[in-house]
Structure formats: structure tokens, C-alpha cells
Short mmCIF file of C-alpha atoms in Angstrom, two decimals:
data_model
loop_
_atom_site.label_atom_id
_atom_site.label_comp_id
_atom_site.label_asym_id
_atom_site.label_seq_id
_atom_site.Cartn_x
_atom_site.Cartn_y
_atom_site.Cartn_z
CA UNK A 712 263.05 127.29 89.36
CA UNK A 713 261.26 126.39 86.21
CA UNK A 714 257.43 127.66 85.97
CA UNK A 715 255.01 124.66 86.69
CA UNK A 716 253.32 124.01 84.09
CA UNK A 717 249.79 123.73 84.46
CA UNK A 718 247.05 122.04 82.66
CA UNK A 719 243.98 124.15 81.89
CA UNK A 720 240.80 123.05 83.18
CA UNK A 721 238.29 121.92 80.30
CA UNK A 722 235.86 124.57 79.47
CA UNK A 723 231.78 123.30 79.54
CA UNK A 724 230.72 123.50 76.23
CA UNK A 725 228.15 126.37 75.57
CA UNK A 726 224.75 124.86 74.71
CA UNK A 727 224.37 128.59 73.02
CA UNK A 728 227.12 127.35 70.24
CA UNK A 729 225.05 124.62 69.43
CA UNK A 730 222.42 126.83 67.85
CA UNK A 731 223.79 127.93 65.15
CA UNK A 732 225.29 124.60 63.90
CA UNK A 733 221.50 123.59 64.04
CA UNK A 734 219.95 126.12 62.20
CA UNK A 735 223.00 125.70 59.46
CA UNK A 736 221.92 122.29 59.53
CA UNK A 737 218.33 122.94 59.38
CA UNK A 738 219.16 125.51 56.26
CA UNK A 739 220.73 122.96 54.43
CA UNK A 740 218.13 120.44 54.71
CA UNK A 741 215.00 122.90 54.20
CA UNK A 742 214.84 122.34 50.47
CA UNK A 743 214.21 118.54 51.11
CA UNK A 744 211.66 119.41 54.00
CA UNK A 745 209.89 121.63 51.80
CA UNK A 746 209.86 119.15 49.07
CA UNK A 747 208.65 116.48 51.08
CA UNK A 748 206.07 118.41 52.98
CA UNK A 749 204.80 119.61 49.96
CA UNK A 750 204.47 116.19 47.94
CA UNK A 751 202.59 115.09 51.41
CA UNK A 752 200.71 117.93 51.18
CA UNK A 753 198.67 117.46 47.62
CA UNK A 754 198.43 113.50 49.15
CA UNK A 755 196.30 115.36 52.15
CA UNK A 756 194.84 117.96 49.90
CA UNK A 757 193.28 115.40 47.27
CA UNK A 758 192.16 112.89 50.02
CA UNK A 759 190.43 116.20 51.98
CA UNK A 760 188.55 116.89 48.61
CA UNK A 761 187.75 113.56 48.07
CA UNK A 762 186.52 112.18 51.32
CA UNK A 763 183.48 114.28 51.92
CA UNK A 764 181.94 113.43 48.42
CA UNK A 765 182.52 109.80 49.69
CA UNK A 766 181.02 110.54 52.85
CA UNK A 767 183.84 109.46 54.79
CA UNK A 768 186.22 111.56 57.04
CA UNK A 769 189.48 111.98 55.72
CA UNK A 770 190.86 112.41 59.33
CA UNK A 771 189.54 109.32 60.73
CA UNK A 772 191.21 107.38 57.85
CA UNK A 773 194.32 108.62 58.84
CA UNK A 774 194.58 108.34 62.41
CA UNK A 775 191.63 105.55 63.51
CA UNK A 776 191.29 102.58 61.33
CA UNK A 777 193.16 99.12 60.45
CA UNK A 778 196.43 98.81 62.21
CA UNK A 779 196.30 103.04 63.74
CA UNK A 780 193.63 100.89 66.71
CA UNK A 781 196.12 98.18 67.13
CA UNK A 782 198.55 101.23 68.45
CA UNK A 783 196.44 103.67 69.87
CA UNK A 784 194.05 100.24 71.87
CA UNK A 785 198.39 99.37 72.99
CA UNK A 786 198.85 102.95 74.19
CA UNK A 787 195.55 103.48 75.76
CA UNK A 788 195.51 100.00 77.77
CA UNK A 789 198.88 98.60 77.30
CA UNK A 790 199.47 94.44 75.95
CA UNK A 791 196.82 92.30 76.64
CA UNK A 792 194.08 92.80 73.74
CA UNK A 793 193.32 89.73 71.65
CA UNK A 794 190.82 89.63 68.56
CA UNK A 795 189.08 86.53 67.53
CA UNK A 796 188.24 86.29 64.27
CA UNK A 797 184.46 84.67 62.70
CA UNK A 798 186.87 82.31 61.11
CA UNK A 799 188.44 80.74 64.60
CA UNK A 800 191.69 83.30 63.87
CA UNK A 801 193.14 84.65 66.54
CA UNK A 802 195.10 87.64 66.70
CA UNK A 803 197.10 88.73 69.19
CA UNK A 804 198.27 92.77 69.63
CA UNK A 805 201.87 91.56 71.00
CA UNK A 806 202.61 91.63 66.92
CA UNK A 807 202.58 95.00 67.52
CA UNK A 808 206.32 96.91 68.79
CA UNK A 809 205.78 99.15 71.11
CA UNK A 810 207.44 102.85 70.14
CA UNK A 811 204.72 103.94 67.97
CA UNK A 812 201.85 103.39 71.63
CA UNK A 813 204.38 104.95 74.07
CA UNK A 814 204.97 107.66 72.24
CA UNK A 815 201.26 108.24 71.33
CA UNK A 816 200.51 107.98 74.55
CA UNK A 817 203.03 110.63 76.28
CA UNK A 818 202.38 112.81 73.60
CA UNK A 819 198.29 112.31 74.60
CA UNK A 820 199.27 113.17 78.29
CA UNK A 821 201.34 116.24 77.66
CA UNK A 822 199.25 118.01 75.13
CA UNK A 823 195.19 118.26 73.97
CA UNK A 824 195.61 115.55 71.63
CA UNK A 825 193.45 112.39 71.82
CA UNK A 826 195.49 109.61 71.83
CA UNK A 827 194.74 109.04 67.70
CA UNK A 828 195.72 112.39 67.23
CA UNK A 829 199.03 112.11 69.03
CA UNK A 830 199.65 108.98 66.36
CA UNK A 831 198.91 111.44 63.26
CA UNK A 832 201.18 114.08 65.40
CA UNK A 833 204.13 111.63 65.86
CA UNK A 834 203.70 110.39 62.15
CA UNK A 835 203.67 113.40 60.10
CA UNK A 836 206.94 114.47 62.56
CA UNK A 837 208.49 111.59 62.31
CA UNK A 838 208.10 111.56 58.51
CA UNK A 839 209.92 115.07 58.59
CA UNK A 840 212.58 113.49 60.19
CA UNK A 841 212.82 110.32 57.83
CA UNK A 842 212.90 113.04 54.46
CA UNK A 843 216.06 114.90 56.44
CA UNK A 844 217.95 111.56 57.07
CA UNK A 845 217.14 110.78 53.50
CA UNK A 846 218.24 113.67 52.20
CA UNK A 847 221.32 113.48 54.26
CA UNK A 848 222.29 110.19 53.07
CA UNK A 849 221.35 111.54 49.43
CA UNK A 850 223.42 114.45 49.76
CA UNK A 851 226.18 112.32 51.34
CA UNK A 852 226.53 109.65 48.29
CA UNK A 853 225.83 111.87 45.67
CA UNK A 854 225.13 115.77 46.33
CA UNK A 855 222.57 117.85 47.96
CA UNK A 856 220.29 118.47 44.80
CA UNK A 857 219.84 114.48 44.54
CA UNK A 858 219.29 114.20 48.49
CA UNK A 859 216.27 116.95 47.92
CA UNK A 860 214.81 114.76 44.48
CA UNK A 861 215.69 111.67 46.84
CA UNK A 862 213.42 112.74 49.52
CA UNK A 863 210.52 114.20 47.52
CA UNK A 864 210.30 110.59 45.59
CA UNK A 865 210.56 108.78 48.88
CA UNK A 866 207.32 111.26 50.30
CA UNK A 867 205.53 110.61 46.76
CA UNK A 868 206.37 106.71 47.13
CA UNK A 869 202.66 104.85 45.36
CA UNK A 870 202.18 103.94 49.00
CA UNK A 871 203.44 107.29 50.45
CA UNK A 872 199.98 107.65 51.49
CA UNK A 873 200.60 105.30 54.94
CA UNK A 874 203.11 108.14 55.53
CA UNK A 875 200.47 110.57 56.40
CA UNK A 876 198.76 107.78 58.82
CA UNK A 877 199.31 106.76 62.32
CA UNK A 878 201.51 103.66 61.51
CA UNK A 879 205.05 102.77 62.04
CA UNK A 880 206.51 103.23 58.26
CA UNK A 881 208.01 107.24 58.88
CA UNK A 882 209.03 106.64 62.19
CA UNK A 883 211.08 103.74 61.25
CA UNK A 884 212.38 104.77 58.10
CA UNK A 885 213.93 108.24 60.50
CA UNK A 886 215.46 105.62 62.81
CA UNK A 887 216.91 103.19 59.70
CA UNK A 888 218.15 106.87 57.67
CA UNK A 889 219.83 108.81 60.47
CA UNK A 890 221.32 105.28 61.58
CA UNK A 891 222.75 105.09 57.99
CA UNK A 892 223.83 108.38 57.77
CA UNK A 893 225.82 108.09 61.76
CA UNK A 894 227.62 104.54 59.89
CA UNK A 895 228.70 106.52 56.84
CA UNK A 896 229.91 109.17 59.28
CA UNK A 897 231.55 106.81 61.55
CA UNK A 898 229.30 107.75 64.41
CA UNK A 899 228.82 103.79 65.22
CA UNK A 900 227.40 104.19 68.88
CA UNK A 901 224.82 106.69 67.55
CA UNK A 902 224.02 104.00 64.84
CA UNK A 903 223.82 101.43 67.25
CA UNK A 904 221.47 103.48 69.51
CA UNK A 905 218.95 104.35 66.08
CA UNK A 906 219.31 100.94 65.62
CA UNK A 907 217.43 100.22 69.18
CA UNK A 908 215.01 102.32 68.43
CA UNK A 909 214.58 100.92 64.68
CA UNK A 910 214.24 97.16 66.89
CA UNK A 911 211.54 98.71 69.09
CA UNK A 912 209.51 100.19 66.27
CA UNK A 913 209.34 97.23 63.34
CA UNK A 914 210.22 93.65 63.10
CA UNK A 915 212.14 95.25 59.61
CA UNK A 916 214.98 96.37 61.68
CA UNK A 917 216.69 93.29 61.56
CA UNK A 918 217.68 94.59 57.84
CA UNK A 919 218.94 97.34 59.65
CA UNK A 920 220.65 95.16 62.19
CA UNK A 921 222.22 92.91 59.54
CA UNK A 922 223.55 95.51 57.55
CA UNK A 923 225.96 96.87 60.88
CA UNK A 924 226.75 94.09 61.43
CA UNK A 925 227.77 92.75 57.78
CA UNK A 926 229.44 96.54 57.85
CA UNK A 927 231.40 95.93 60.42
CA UNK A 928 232.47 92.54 60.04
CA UNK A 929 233.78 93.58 56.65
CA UNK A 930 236.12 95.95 58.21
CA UNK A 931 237.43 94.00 60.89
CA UNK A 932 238.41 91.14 57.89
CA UNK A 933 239.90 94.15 55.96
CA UNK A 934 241.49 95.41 58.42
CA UNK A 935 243.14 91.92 59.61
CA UNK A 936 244.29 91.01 56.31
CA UNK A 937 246.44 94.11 55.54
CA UNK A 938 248.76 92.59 58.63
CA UNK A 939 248.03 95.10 61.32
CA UNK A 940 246.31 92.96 63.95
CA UNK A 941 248.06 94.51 66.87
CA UNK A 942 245.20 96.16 68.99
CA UNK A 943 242.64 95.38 66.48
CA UNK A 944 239.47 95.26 68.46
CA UNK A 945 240.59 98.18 70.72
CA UNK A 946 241.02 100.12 67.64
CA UNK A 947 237.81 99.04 66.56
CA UNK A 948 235.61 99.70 70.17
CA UNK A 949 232.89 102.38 68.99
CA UNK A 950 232.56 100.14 66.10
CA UNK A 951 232.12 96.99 68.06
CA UNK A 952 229.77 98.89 70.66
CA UNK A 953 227.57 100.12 67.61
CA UNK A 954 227.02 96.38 66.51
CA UNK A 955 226.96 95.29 69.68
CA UNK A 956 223.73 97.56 70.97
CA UNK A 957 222.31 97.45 67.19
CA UNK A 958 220.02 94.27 68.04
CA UNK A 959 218.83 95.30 71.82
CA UNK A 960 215.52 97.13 70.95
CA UNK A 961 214.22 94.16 68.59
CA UNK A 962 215.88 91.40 71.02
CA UNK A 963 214.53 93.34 74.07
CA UNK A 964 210.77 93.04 72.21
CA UNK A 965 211.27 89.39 71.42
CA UNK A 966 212.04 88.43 74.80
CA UNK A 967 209.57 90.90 76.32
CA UNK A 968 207.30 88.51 74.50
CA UNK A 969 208.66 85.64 75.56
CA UNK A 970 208.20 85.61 79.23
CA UNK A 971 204.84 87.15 78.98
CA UNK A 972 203.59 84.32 77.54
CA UNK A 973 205.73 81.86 78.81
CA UNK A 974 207.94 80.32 75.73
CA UNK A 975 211.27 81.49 74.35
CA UNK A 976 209.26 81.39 70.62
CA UNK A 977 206.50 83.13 71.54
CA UNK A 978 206.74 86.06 69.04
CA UNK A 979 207.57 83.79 66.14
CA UNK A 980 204.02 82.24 67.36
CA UNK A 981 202.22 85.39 67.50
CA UNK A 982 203.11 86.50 64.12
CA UNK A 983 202.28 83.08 62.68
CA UNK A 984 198.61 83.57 64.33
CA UNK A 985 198.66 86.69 61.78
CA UNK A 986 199.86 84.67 58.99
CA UNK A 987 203.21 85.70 58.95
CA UNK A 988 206.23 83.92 58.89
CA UNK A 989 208.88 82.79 56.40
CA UNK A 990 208.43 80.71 54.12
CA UNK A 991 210.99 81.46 50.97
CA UNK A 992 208.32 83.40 48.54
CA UNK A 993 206.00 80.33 48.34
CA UNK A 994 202.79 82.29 49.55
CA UNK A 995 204.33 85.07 46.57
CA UNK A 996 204.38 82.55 43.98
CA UNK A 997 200.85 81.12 45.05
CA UNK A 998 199.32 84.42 44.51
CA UNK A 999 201.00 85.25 41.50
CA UNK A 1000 199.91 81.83 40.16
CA UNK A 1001 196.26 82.46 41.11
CA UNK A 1002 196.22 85.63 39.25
CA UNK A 1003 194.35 86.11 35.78
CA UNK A 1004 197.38 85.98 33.33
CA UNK A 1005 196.95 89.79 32.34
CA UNK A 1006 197.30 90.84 36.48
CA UNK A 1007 200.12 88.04 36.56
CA UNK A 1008 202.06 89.31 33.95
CA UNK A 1009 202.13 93.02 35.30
CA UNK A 1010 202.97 91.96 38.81
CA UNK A 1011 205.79 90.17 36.99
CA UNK A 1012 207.05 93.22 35.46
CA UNK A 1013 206.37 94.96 38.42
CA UNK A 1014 208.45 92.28 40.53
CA UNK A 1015 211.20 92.71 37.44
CA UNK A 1016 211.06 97.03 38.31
CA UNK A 1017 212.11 96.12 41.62
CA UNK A 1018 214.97 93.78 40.92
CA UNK A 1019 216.11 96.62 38.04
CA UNK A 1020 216.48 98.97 40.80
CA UNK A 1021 218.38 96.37 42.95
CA UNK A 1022 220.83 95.97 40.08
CA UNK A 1023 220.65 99.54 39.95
CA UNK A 1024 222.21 100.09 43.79
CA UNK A 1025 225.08 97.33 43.53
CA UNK A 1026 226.21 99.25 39.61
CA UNK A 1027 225.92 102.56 41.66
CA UNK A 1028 228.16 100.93 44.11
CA UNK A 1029 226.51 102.04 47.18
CA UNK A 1030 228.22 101.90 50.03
CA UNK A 1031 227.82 98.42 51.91
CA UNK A 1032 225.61 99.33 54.95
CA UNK A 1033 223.21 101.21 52.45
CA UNK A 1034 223.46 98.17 50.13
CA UNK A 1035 222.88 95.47 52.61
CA UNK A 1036 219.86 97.42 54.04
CA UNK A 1037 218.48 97.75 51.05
CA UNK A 1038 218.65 94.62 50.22
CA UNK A 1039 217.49 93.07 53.00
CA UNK A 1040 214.12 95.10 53.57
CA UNK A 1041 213.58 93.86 49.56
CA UNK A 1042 214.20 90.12 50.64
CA UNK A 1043 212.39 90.24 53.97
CA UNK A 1044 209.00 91.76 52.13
CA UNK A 1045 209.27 89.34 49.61
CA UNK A 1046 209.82 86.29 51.19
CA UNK A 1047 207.07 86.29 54.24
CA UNK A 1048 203.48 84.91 53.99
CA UNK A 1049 201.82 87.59 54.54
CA UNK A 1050 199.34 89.30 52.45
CA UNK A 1051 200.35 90.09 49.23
CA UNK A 1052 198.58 93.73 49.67
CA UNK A 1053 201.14 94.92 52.09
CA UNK A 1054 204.41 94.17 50.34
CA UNK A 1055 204.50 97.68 48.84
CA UNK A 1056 204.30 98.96 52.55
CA UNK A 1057 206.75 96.74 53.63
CA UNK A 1058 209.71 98.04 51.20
CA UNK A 1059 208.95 101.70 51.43
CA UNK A 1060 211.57 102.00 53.92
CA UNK A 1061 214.11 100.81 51.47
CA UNK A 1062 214.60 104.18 50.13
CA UNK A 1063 218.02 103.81 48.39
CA UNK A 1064 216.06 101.96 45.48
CA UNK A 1065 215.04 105.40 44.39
CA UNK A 1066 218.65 107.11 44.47
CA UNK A 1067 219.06 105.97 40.85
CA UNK A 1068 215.79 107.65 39.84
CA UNK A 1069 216.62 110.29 42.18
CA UNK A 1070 219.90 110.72 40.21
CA UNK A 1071 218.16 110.45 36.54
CA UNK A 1072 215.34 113.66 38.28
CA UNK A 1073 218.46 115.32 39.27
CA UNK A 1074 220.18 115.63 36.33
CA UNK A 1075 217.63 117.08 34.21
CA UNK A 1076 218.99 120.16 32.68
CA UNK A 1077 216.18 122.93 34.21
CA UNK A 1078 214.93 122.98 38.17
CA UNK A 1079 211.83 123.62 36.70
CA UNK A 1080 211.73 120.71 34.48
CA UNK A 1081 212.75 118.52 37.74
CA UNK A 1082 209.44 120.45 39.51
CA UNK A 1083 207.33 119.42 36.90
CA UNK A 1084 208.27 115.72 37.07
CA UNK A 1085 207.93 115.51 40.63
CA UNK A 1086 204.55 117.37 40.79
CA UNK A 1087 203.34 114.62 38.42
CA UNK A 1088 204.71 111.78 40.59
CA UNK A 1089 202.81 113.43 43.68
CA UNK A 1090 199.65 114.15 42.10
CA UNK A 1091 199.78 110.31 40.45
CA UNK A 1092 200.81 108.87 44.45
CA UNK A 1093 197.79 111.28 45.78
CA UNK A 1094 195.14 109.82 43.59
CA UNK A 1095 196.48 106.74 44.13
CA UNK A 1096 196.37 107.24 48.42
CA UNK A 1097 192.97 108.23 47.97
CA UNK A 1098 191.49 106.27 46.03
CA UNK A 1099 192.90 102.97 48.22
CA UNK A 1100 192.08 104.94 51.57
CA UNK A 1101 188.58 105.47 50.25
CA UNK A 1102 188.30 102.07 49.13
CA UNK A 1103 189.52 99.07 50.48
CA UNK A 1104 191.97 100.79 53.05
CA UNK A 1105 195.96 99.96 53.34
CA UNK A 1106 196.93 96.45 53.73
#
């Protein structure tokens, strides 16, 4: 009689293998971490020398003023907090997602930190996390020296400075890179799931959301046009799960909103209590037009920068999720009524506008030459940081 043959029984993977994949990983990366961490670093060290002589405390800046009490009042007390303004304003804290609170406030209950230091905590980590998926997307579309320059310009950004504060913009831009990165991998349910967190962390995410979506509708049209439509979705499934859980976290929020105060609008009402909604670039144009012609004319140059760099990503032909992103976090800044102070904020999660730059540092003949340029950028963004901390604060 033949020998049965039997099939062997799957072997559990051994957590010790994954080790050293993730110090390889970590090895690769640690240029851009270092980079990063130092261009943060002289941001800190120049606002630490500067505070004091201000009489102000360069700590408390970071982790316990403007929107920082927003988060830490949601983590300490949960939703319910409502300021009224001299003016007959009222605003509400449900404007606020709600990552950023929970995870100040389990980091507060597992560790010594107050509750403001658990924001600074989860920002500066979270902003370590954002420079590796940057550099990983760098190093993906172009090669690893650009992902390092890439990440070192997106830490000495001219409003990199919010990166070293208890506020939303690192841990974001970690969920919006890695979520790039897993779609230019073809990890689509781990995009998806960054995605959720992205929703749950910044209205911005539906950039993020759009540009899966867009990604993957292209593909499916592709895909059904060269004549192979047999078993096209089923093909397709990861794909169309990634899109498909992409929009829960900022859907989840909206509706969260919703039913707590009792109309399917509410959160579009809540942000227009803080001035914000859309309305085309209007309130853009207004305070362009209100300007003295000197301040007008650089903003216009400055506005003309940002559309260079645009032109910049589609003639660098970056891949379509990156593109769309991009592209939407640009329009949705620009386009809102919101105070013209914190558009700056706004697009610094759109960090493929500086992988042309990033390209330009790169290719400079010497490393050293490339050091000196970026040390310049990072001592201009730190000056910069401090003197709008010490002044009139972030927008």
C-alpha cells in the first residue's frame, strides 16, 4: 500500500524571529531618527535659552497652553466643556477628535506623568514615528539618503515647532505616512486600519481617506478595462477592505457627535461655532485683500512657493495615493475659513511637498555640504518656533 501522505501541521511563528527583522528595520531608519531628533532638538534647545530671559517657561508652552488644554481638559473630564467667549462666541470642545485625550490620559494612569506631560510624551513619540514613515516613503520613491534629507526638512518645517507640543500634527502625520507607505506596499488592510486612526485624530484625514479611495478606484477601472473582469472584486478583497475601513475613525467621530447632541450635522455645526467651515478660499482672499500691499504681495509669493511645489509632485510623478494626499491636505487648508494664522499648521502634514527639495539636499555632491544646509534650515525653523511661542503663541 502506498504511504499516506500527510500534511504537516503549521509551525507557530517564533515571536523571537521577529527581533531581528526589527532591529534591521530600526538600523535602517536610525539615520532619519537621528536627523530628525536632532533638528527637534536645536528647536528645544533655542526655545530653553530663550524662555527664561522672557520669563516664561519653555515647558509650559509646550505642553499647557492654546489648543494642548482643549486635549488634556478632554482627557481629564471627557466631552462636555464649552467656552463662551466676551464676544457671545461659543466654542464647543467636541471640535476636538479624541486620540490625542485617550491616549494622554492612559499614558497619565500608567506612568508619573501629569496628564500635560503624557501629551508632550505622546507628541515627541509620535513625531519619531511620523520621521520613520517619512523616511520610509522617501526611501521607497526615491532612495534612503533622500528619505533621511526628507525627514530632517519635514522636523525643521517653519512650523515644526507645533511638533514639539502637545497637539495632534506628529501623531497624525505617523498615521497618514505609515498608511502611505502600507498602500505603496500593498498592505491595504493595514492602510485602512492607519487610516482609522488618522479619522480619530484630525478632521485632515479625509485627504487621507480620499486618496485610498481615488487609489483604489483607479485600479479597479484599470484593471476592468484590460478585459479581465472575471473575479474582479474577489481579486481585489484586501484592497476593497482597506477602502472600505479607511473612513470609520472620522465617520465614527462625526456620528459620535451627532447623537450627542441630537442632529445628524452636528459636527459641521460645532466647527462653524469655531469659524470653520468651507467656503472656497473666500475668507483667504479677504485677508489677503486686507493686507498692506508689501505683506500682500509676499503672501502671494508665498501662496505661488506652495503651488511650485505642487507642480513639483505631479512632474516628479508621485505615485497617486501620495499625490492625491498631498493634494488634498493643500486644498483643504486653503479653502476653510479659518484663521489665516493656522494654515501653515494645517499643511505640515503634507510632507511630500518637500521630496523635491529633499531630492535637490540630496544630491549635493558632499554629506557634509548636505549637514550644513540642513543645520541652517533648523537653526532658521528654531528661531522662528521661538520667537512665535514666545510671542503670540501657534494659531
Amino acid at each position: 500500500m502506498p504511504e499516506l501522505q500527510t500534511r504537516p501541521r503549521p509551525v507557530a511563528p517564533d515571536p523571537r524571529a521577529a527581533w531581528p527583522r526589527a532591529r534591521a528595520l530600526l538600523a535602517h531608519a536610525a539615520p532619519a531618527l537621528a536627523a530628525y531628533a536632532a533638528v527637534r532638538a536645536v528647536g528645544l534647545l533655542v526655545l530653553a535659552l530663550w524662555a527664561p530671559a522672557a520669563g516664561k517657561d519653555a515647558l509650559h508652552l509646550l505642553g499647557g497652553r492654546w489648543d494642548s488644554v482643549w486635549y488634556q481638559r478632554i482627557a481629564e473630564h471627557g466631552y462636555g466643556y464649552t467656552a463662551t467667549l466676551p464676544d457671545g462666541g461659543v466654542h464647543p470642545d467636541l471640535a476636538f477628535f479624541p486620540l490625542l485625550p485617550a491616549l494622554e490620559r492612559g499614558l497619565a494612569a500608567v506612568t508619573p506623568f501629569t496628564v500635560e506631560g503624557a501629551g508632550i510624551a505622546v507628541a515627541w513619540s509620535a513625531g519619531l514615528l511620523a520621521a520613520w514613515g517619512i523616511f520610509a516613503v522617501g526611501a521607497r520613491l526615491r532612495d534612503r539618503r533622500t528619505g533621511v534629507v526628507l525627514a530632517a526638512l519635514w522636523g525643521a518645517y517653519p512650523t515644526g515647532f507645533v511638533q514639539s507640543m502637545a497637539y495632534t500634527e506628529t501623531l497624525f502625520t505617523a498615521c497618514a505616512a505609515w498608511s502611505l507607505y502600507a498602500v505603496l506596499k500593498g498592505r491595504w488592510v493595514t492602510a485602512g486600519a492607519l487610516c482609522v486612526l488618522a479619522g480619530l485624530t484630525r478632521p485632515t484625514a479625509a485627504a487621507l481617506i480620499a486618496a485610498l479611495a481615488v487609489t483604489a478606484v483607479t485600479a479597479l477601472v484599470r484593471e476592468h478595462r484590460t478585459g479581465d473582469r472575471h473575479g474582479l472584486l474577489r481579486r481585489n478583497a484586501r484592497m476593497l477592505l482597506g477602502v472600505c475601513l479607511a473612513p470609520l475613525g472620522w465617520l465614527g467621530y462625526v456620528v459620535f457627535v451627532a447623537v450627542r447632541q441630537g442632529g445628524p450635522f452636528a459636527y459641521f455645526d460645532v466647527q462653524a461655532r469655531w469659524g470653520n467651515s468651507i467656503d472656497g478660499g473666500r475668507a483667504l482672499a479677504g485677508f489677503i485683500a486686507g493686507l498692506p500691499l508689501p505683506a500682500a504681495l509676499g503672501l502671494c509669493a508665498a501662496l505661488g512657493l506652495l503651488g511650485w511645489l505642487v507642480v513639483l509632485c505631479v512632474r516628479q510623478r508621485q505615485p497617486l495615493p501620495v499625490l492625491v494626499y498631498t493634494v488634498a491636505v493643500v486644498v483643504v487648508s486653503l479653502i476653510g475659513s479659518g484663521y489665516f494664522g493656522s494654515r501653515p499648521r494645517l499643511m505640515m502634514p503634507a510632507f511630500p511637498l518637500l521630496l523635491s527639495p529633499a531630492v535637490a539636499l540630496a544630491g549635493i555632491r558632499t554629506t557634509a555640504r548636505t549637514a550644513v544646509a540642513l543645520t541652517f534650515l533648523a537653526l532658521a525653523s528654531a528661531v522662528y518656533g521661538a520667537w512665535t511661542l514666545l510671542g503670540s503663541g501657534p494659531p
